[in-house]
Structure formats: C-alpha cells, structure tokens
Amino acid sequence: MIRKFKLSVAFFFTITLIMAMAFFATGFLTYLSLRSAPDQYSRPAAWLPMLGLATATVVVSIFLTFMISRTFFIPIERLIAALKKVASGNFDVRLPEQSETPEVTEMNVNFNKMVSELNSMELLQSDFIQNVSHEIKTPLSAIEGYATLLNSAPLNGELHEYANRILESTRQLSSLTGNILRLSKLENQQILPEKSLFSLDEQLRQAVLSLEPLWSAKNLDIEIDLPEVEYYGNEDLIYQVWTNLFSNAVKFTPQNGTISVKIEKAPDFVSVEIRDSGVGMAKEIQNHIFDKFYQGERNRNMEGNGLGLALVKRIVELCAGSVTVDSCPGGGSAFTVSLPYSS
C-alpha cells in the first residue's frame, strides 16, 4: 500500500534549499573549470566528468533530503497524527520510543507518559461516576416510590406541588444514573450483542409514536418519509438512538414548529435524518455536542443531563456508523445517522 505524503512548508523549503546549494556548487565548479581551461571543454567528451559530478551532486542532495525528512519531519507528522487522536478522546495511542535521534526519543517517551496519565485519569473518573451512580440507584428508587405514594394521597395544593417536585427530581436523577450506567457498559463493549433482522422504518414510527404526548402538546407538525428498510443489528440499542434524537428535536422546537424524519437508502448503508425547526446551535456548540455531560445552553425549562447524545454516538460507533449534525442559530438542527449494512 502506497502511503500518501504531504509536503509541508518546512519540508519543501529544505528540499529547495538543498537542491539550490547542489546546483550552485555544480555551476561554480563548472565555471572554475571553464575559466582554467576553456579550450579543453570545447570537445563534448570533456564534459563527461562535469556531468558525472552534477549527477553525483543531485544524488547526494536527494539522499540528504531523505535523511532529513526521515530524522525530523516524519516523526513530527506522527506526533501530529497522534495528538489529533488524543484530542478526539483516544488515549490508547502510543509512539515508538526508539528513534535514531535522542530528541525524538525524548519527545515520544514524554508523549507516551502524558497519554498514560490521561488514560488513568479518564478510567478513574469513569469508575468513580459508575460506582456512585450504582450506589445511589437503590435509594433513588425508594424515594421515587414514596413520592409516588405521597402524590396519590389526598393533599392540599401546596403539599401536592411539593410531592410533584420531589417525584420529578427523583425521575431526573434516575434517568441520569441509568444513562451513566448504560454509557459505561457501552464504552467497555467492542461489538453489538444480540443482533437480529428488524424493520428500521417501523422502528422509527414506533419511536415517534412513543413521544406523541410531548410533540402533540406543542402542536408540532411531524413529517415522515420512511421507505421500507430491513436492518440487521441490536434492535433495543438502535431504538435508543431514535428516541434520544427525536426527543431532543421535540425539546428544542418551539410551539407549532416542524420535525421531519426521513430514510435515505444507499447500496452500502442507510441514512436517517431527523431535522427540526428549532433554535439551532452555534458551531462551537456543535464541536462538543456529543461529549459526555456537555450541555450547550442551560435552560431551566429544558430537562437533560448531557448524556443522551453521548449515548447516541457510542451506539452508532458500535454499529460502525457515523452521526453528524448540521445546524445554525435560529435555523434548526439536522442530525444524520449513517448505518452500514451488515451480513
């Protein structure tokens, strides 16, 4: 496999400088030779040594260029590629610690130490959050049960409102802990379990209908374009993708707005687009919208814990697919999920 190599400015400058020096040296030697014996070089055969010298100079310059690129520029390219992976959240990347130059060796060793520390901190944070979520799950269930009983008892208006707030808060915390545990489990998985063949278009219809009380309360217009598609995957996990994306669309779309759900089929994959006419989001928010616990614009009237889209991204990654967002402030948002067909 041929590796594509992009010429950086520094690399191009180095090549140009070496070649210029080589041709200058060749020209200077030719000038000295012609000046010392002008009659001798009037015969074509006399130019052969000079041509050999020029060829040797070019070969040496190419060799020096190769050695410089191998020693300095290729390790820098590897470092840049590794840093991009770390920036995207991959802390398993490592650089070779053996190099021909001490400076590159020291750079790679320190990079590997940094990534190892980041990986340890990430694992420690994930374990802590997972353990805390697991421990508070049981008392939350008890609080929610008692709040439900209290809410069903004959209470005056003020006490009834207090019971409703307790019940609402415990449900939000239960949703948070549930999402944390699900995300932690998915992060430790590499493949989707329990795959089966199911109707993707029918699953999307069920997801839309399950949230009917939410979008009908806001009088939203739901546009559906769902041709028949059979898909092979984990039905329960993929269903979570649609409910998370569609509930977000309902949440951020104002009264009397529009949400469209459509399927587009390609030979190797199927795409699902969920588009809303909501508030939209700025570019800087889009860059972090799939990060854990990230909430672009905090609003007391909008529930959420910043884990729904992180779950969506992880599930889609397990399907070897991709999820993208296209949005602008005031222009709504469109989330597109592309899922490859699997045998």
XYZ file of C-alpha atoms in Angstrom:
343
model
C 0.000 0.000 0.000
C 1.455 3.353 -1.045
C 1.363 5.954 1.707
C 0.385 9.446 0.695
C 2.949 12.000 1.871
C 2.037 15.652 2.097
C 4.827 18.189 1.643
C 4.835 20.660 4.499
C 6.220 24.158 4.077
C 9.354 23.323 6.082
C 9.953 20.118 4.146
C 9.510 21.873 0.791
C 11.853 24.642 1.913
C 14.508 22.095 2.928
C 14.315 20.297 -0.417
C 14.537 23.602 -2.301
C 17.496 24.774 -0.216
C 19.492 21.560 -0.677
C 18.807 21.411 -4.412
C 19.734 25.079 -4.811
C 23.002 24.538 -2.948
C 23.746 21.475 -5.085
C 23.162 23.288 -8.370
C 25.095 26.315 -7.148
C 28.054 24.119 -6.240
C 27.907 22.346 -9.605
C 27.678 25.613 -11.508
C 30.522 27.135 -9.531
C 32.800 24.155 -10.207
C 31.874 24.277 -13.894
C 32.718 27.959 -14.010
C 36.128 27.368 -12.413
C 36.880 24.549 -14.837
C 35.933 26.601 -17.899
C 37.954 29.535 -16.675
C 41.075 27.471 -16.024
C 40.980 25.553 -19.333
C 38.459 26.996 -21.799
C 39.888 25.153 -24.843
C 39.800 21.785 -23.099
C 35.993 21.856 -22.685
C 35.287 22.669 -26.321
C 35.152 18.925 -27.026
C 31.932 17.035 -25.989
C 33.872 14.207 -24.315
C 35.436 16.675 -21.921
C 32.022 17.417 -20.420
C 31.523 13.847 -19.183
C 33.314 14.389 -15.832
C 31.240 17.503 -15.222
C 28.020 15.642 -15.998
C 29.079 12.894 -13.627
C 29.790 15.471 -10.938
C 26.396 17.088 -11.466
C 24.645 13.718 -11.291
C 26.522 12.799 -8.122
C 25.607 16.147 -6.584
C 21.907 15.618 -7.313
C 22.020 12.076 -5.891
C 23.741 13.290 -2.720
C 21.220 16.109 -2.308
C 18.315 13.668 -2.691
C 19.919 11.368 -0.118
C 20.381 14.251 2.326
C 16.773 15.300 1.805
C 15.588 11.765 2.539
C 17.701 11.543 5.699
C 16.477 14.897 6.991
C 12.845 14.019 6.338
C 13.271 10.616 7.969
C 15.003 12.086 11.005
C 12.825 15.107 11.700
C 9.726 15.591 9.575
C 8.264 12.066 9.626
C 8.371 11.882 13.487
C 6.698 15.283 13.639
C 3.946 14.076 11.297
C 3.440 11.014 13.510
C 3.220 13.240 16.581
C 0.622 15.490 14.930
C -1.481 12.462 13.919
C -1.252 11.057 17.460
C -2.238 14.396 19.008
C -5.324 14.519 16.792
C -6.351 11.091 18.082
C -5.835 12.201 21.694
C -7.895 15.336 21.049
C -10.735 13.122 19.788
C -10.669 11.120 23.042
C -8.457 8.162 22.077
C -5.970 7.672 24.926
C -4.676 4.304 23.690
C -2.420 5.782 21.019
C 1.342 5.379 21.547
C 4.500 6.474 19.712
C 7.633 4.301 19.239
C 10.136 5.148 21.955
C 13.194 4.016 19.963
C 14.489 6.568 17.488
C 17.710 7.469 15.706
C 17.819 10.889 17.373
C 17.763 11.486 21.150
C 15.424 14.473 20.790
C 12.742 12.449 19.010
C 13.134 9.618 21.520
C 12.657 12.005 24.453
C 9.657 13.615 22.756
C 7.959 10.250 22.160
C 8.686 8.990 25.687
C 7.175 12.122 27.243
C 4.176 11.913 24.915
C 3.511 8.307 25.957
C 3.769 9.275 29.637
C 1.290 12.096 29.117
C -1.218 9.854 27.340
C -0.864 7.161 30.026
C -1.628 9.732 32.726
C -4.644 10.994 30.797
C -5.880 7.443 30.314
C -5.519 6.706 34.034
C -7.424 9.862 34.944
C -10.184 9.005 32.452
C -10.529 5.473 33.851
C -10.534 6.766 37.436
C -13.224 9.314 36.630
C -15.365 6.755 34.790
C -15.070 4.205 37.603
C -15.920 6.822 40.229
C -19.001 8.053 38.356
C -20.146 4.498 37.654
C -19.754 3.418 41.292
C -21.534 6.498 42.635
C -24.365 6.040 40.138
C -24.761 2.412 41.128
C -24.807 3.232 44.851
C -27.450 5.966 44.613
C -29.711 3.979 42.291
C -31.353 1.987 45.124
C -32.145 4.940 47.439
C -33.442 6.898 44.456
C -35.874 4.105 43.661
C -37.105 4.187 47.260
C -37.537 7.975 47.199
C -39.407 7.792 43.899
C -41.706 5.083 45.252
C -42.569 7.019 48.403
C -43.024 10.247 46.402
C -45.460 8.436 44.101
C -47.461 7.203 47.095
C -47.408 10.663 48.640
C -48.548 12.231 45.382
C -51.534 9.888 45.185
C -52.654 10.740 48.739
C -55.253 13.479 49.418
C -53.133 16.622 49.868
C -53.779 20.338 49.653
C -52.478 22.277 46.662
C -49.140 23.324 48.172
C -48.219 19.866 49.501
C -49.280 18.296 46.218
C -46.897 20.639 44.378
C -44.052 19.662 46.733
C -44.706 15.973 46.098
C -44.705 16.593 42.342
C -41.338 18.355 42.535
C -39.825 15.524 44.580
C -41.119 12.980 42.086
C -39.865 14.979 39.097
C -36.397 15.455 40.618
C -36.006 11.785 41.514
C -37.022 10.767 37.996
C -34.411 13.109 36.536
C -31.747 11.628 38.818
C -32.883 8.106 37.963
C -32.584 8.954 34.274
C -29.093 10.357 34.869
C -27.847 7.297 36.757
C -29.409 4.978 34.192
C -27.708 6.799 31.324
C -24.364 6.766 33.140
C -24.541 3.020 33.730
C -25.621 2.347 30.146
C -22.858 4.534 28.734
C -20.221 2.930 30.979
C -21.324 -0.502 29.817
C -21.249 0.503 26.150
C -17.803 2.090 26.470
C -16.400 -1.270 27.555
C -18.005 -3.092 24.619
C -16.446 -3.511 21.208
C -19.286 -5.278 19.383
C -23.067 -5.154 19.495
C -24.632 -8.192 21.190
C -27.837 -9.989 20.201
C -28.183 -8.826 16.609
C -31.364 -9.555 14.706
C -33.111 -8.554 11.491
C -35.836 -5.944 12.005
C -37.781 -3.263 10.165
C -35.913 0.018 10.592
C -38.737 2.156 9.207
C -41.275 0.571 11.569
C -38.915 1.121 14.491
C -38.703 4.821 13.656
C -42.500 5.064 13.520
C -42.731 3.456 16.958
C -40.161 5.903 18.347
C -42.165 8.862 17.022
C -45.449 7.477 18.392
C -43.927 6.780 21.815
C -43.243 10.511 22.203
C -46.655 11.606 20.893
C -47.717 13.235 24.194
C -44.679 15.538 24.021
C -44.967 16.745 20.428
C -48.771 16.915 20.402
C -48.676 19.166 23.489
C -46.566 21.640 21.465
C -48.740 21.223 18.347
C -45.746 20.194 16.240
C -46.082 19.137 12.615
C -44.368 15.763 12.093
C -43.293 14.965 8.531
C -42.329 11.344 7.822
C -40.666 9.854 4.751
C -39.826 6.266 5.673
C -39.425 3.723 2.863
C -39.184 0.089 3.898
C -35.750 -0.929 5.174
C -34.666 -4.196 6.768
C -31.660 -3.781 9.054
C -29.523 -6.285 10.954
C -28.372 -5.055 14.364
C -29.242 -4.704 18.035
C -32.848 -3.541 17.957
C -33.025 -2.239 21.543
C -29.863 -0.126 21.364
C -30.668 1.368 17.966
C -34.153 2.237 19.255
C -32.446 4.366 21.942
C -30.725 6.336 19.177
C -34.048 7.388 17.632
C -35.772 8.202 20.937
C -32.840 10.345 22.085
C -32.565 12.264 18.815
C -36.314 12.718 18.377
C -36.878 13.786 21.998
C -34.117 16.385 21.579
C -35.830 17.664 18.437
C -39.127 17.982 20.320
C -37.409 19.658 23.256
C -35.757 22.405 21.216
C -38.559 23.037 18.699
C -40.974 25.845 19.658
C -44.751 25.698 19.533
C -46.255 24.981 16.078
C -42.837 24.017 14.706
C -41.917 21.203 12.336
C -39.901 17.994 12.697
C -39.097 15.748 9.753
C -37.876 12.153 9.876
C -36.681 10.515 6.675
C -34.728 7.497 5.481
C -32.364 7.504 2.519
C -31.075 4.207 1.164
C -27.700 3.663 -0.482
C -26.086 0.459 -1.784
C -23.852 0.015 1.284
C -25.591 1.956 4.046
C -28.817 3.568 5.187
C -29.108 7.145 6.464
C -31.697 8.517 8.865
C -32.147 12.274 9.147
C -34.080 13.937 11.968
C -34.493 17.652 11.238
C -36.248 20.267 13.365
C -37.153 23.927 13.009
C -35.898 24.725 16.487
C -33.456 27.191 17.970
C -30.370 25.661 16.338
C -26.864 25.920 17.737
C -23.585 27.700 17.091
C -20.527 25.994 15.593
C -18.631 25.892 18.891
C -21.531 24.020 20.495
C -21.649 21.523 17.616
C -17.975 20.699 18.204
C -18.779 19.394 21.717
C -22.413 18.311 21.454
C -21.519 14.601 21.590
C -19.239 14.956 24.649
C -20.353 13.437 27.936
C -22.222 15.819 30.283
C -21.987 18.678 27.773
C -24.977 20.990 27.573
C -24.625 23.836 25.127
C -27.237 26.201 26.513
C -28.521 25.682 30.025
C -32.220 26.354 30.383
C -34.259 25.599 33.464
C -37.285 24.794 31.345
C -35.405 22.122 29.406
C -34.579 18.890 31.163
C -31.456 16.939 30.327
C -28.195 15.632 31.701
C -25.869 15.895 28.713
C -25.603 12.138 28.164
C -28.237 11.441 25.510
C -26.093 12.393 22.521
C -23.018 10.719 24.012
C -25.071 7.512 24.161
C -26.180 8.044 20.565
C -22.603 8.463 19.370
C -21.344 5.372 21.206
C -24.158 3.136 19.936
C -23.635 4.335 16.364
C -19.884 3.722 16.680
C -20.580 0.150 17.801
C -22.607 -0.215 14.596
C -19.549 1.005 12.624
C -21.629 4.011 11.578
C -21.438 7.775 11.980
C -23.592 10.591 13.320
C -23.297 14.217 12.208
C -25.079 17.464 12.964
C -25.844 20.403 10.686
C -27.170 23.485 12.436
C -27.047 27.239 12.767
C -28.539 29.611 15.365
C -32.203 30.158 14.591
C -32.147 27.765 11.643
C -32.936 24.472 13.326
C -30.802 21.339 13.525
C -30.447 18.187 11.443
C -28.914 15.019 12.882
C -27.932 12.375 10.327
C -27.143 8.797 11.333
C -25.474 6.569 8.729
C -25.535 2.827 9.412
C -23.701 0.356 7.164
C -25.484 -2.801 6.142
C -24.070 -5.901 7.829
C -24.463 -9.536 6.847
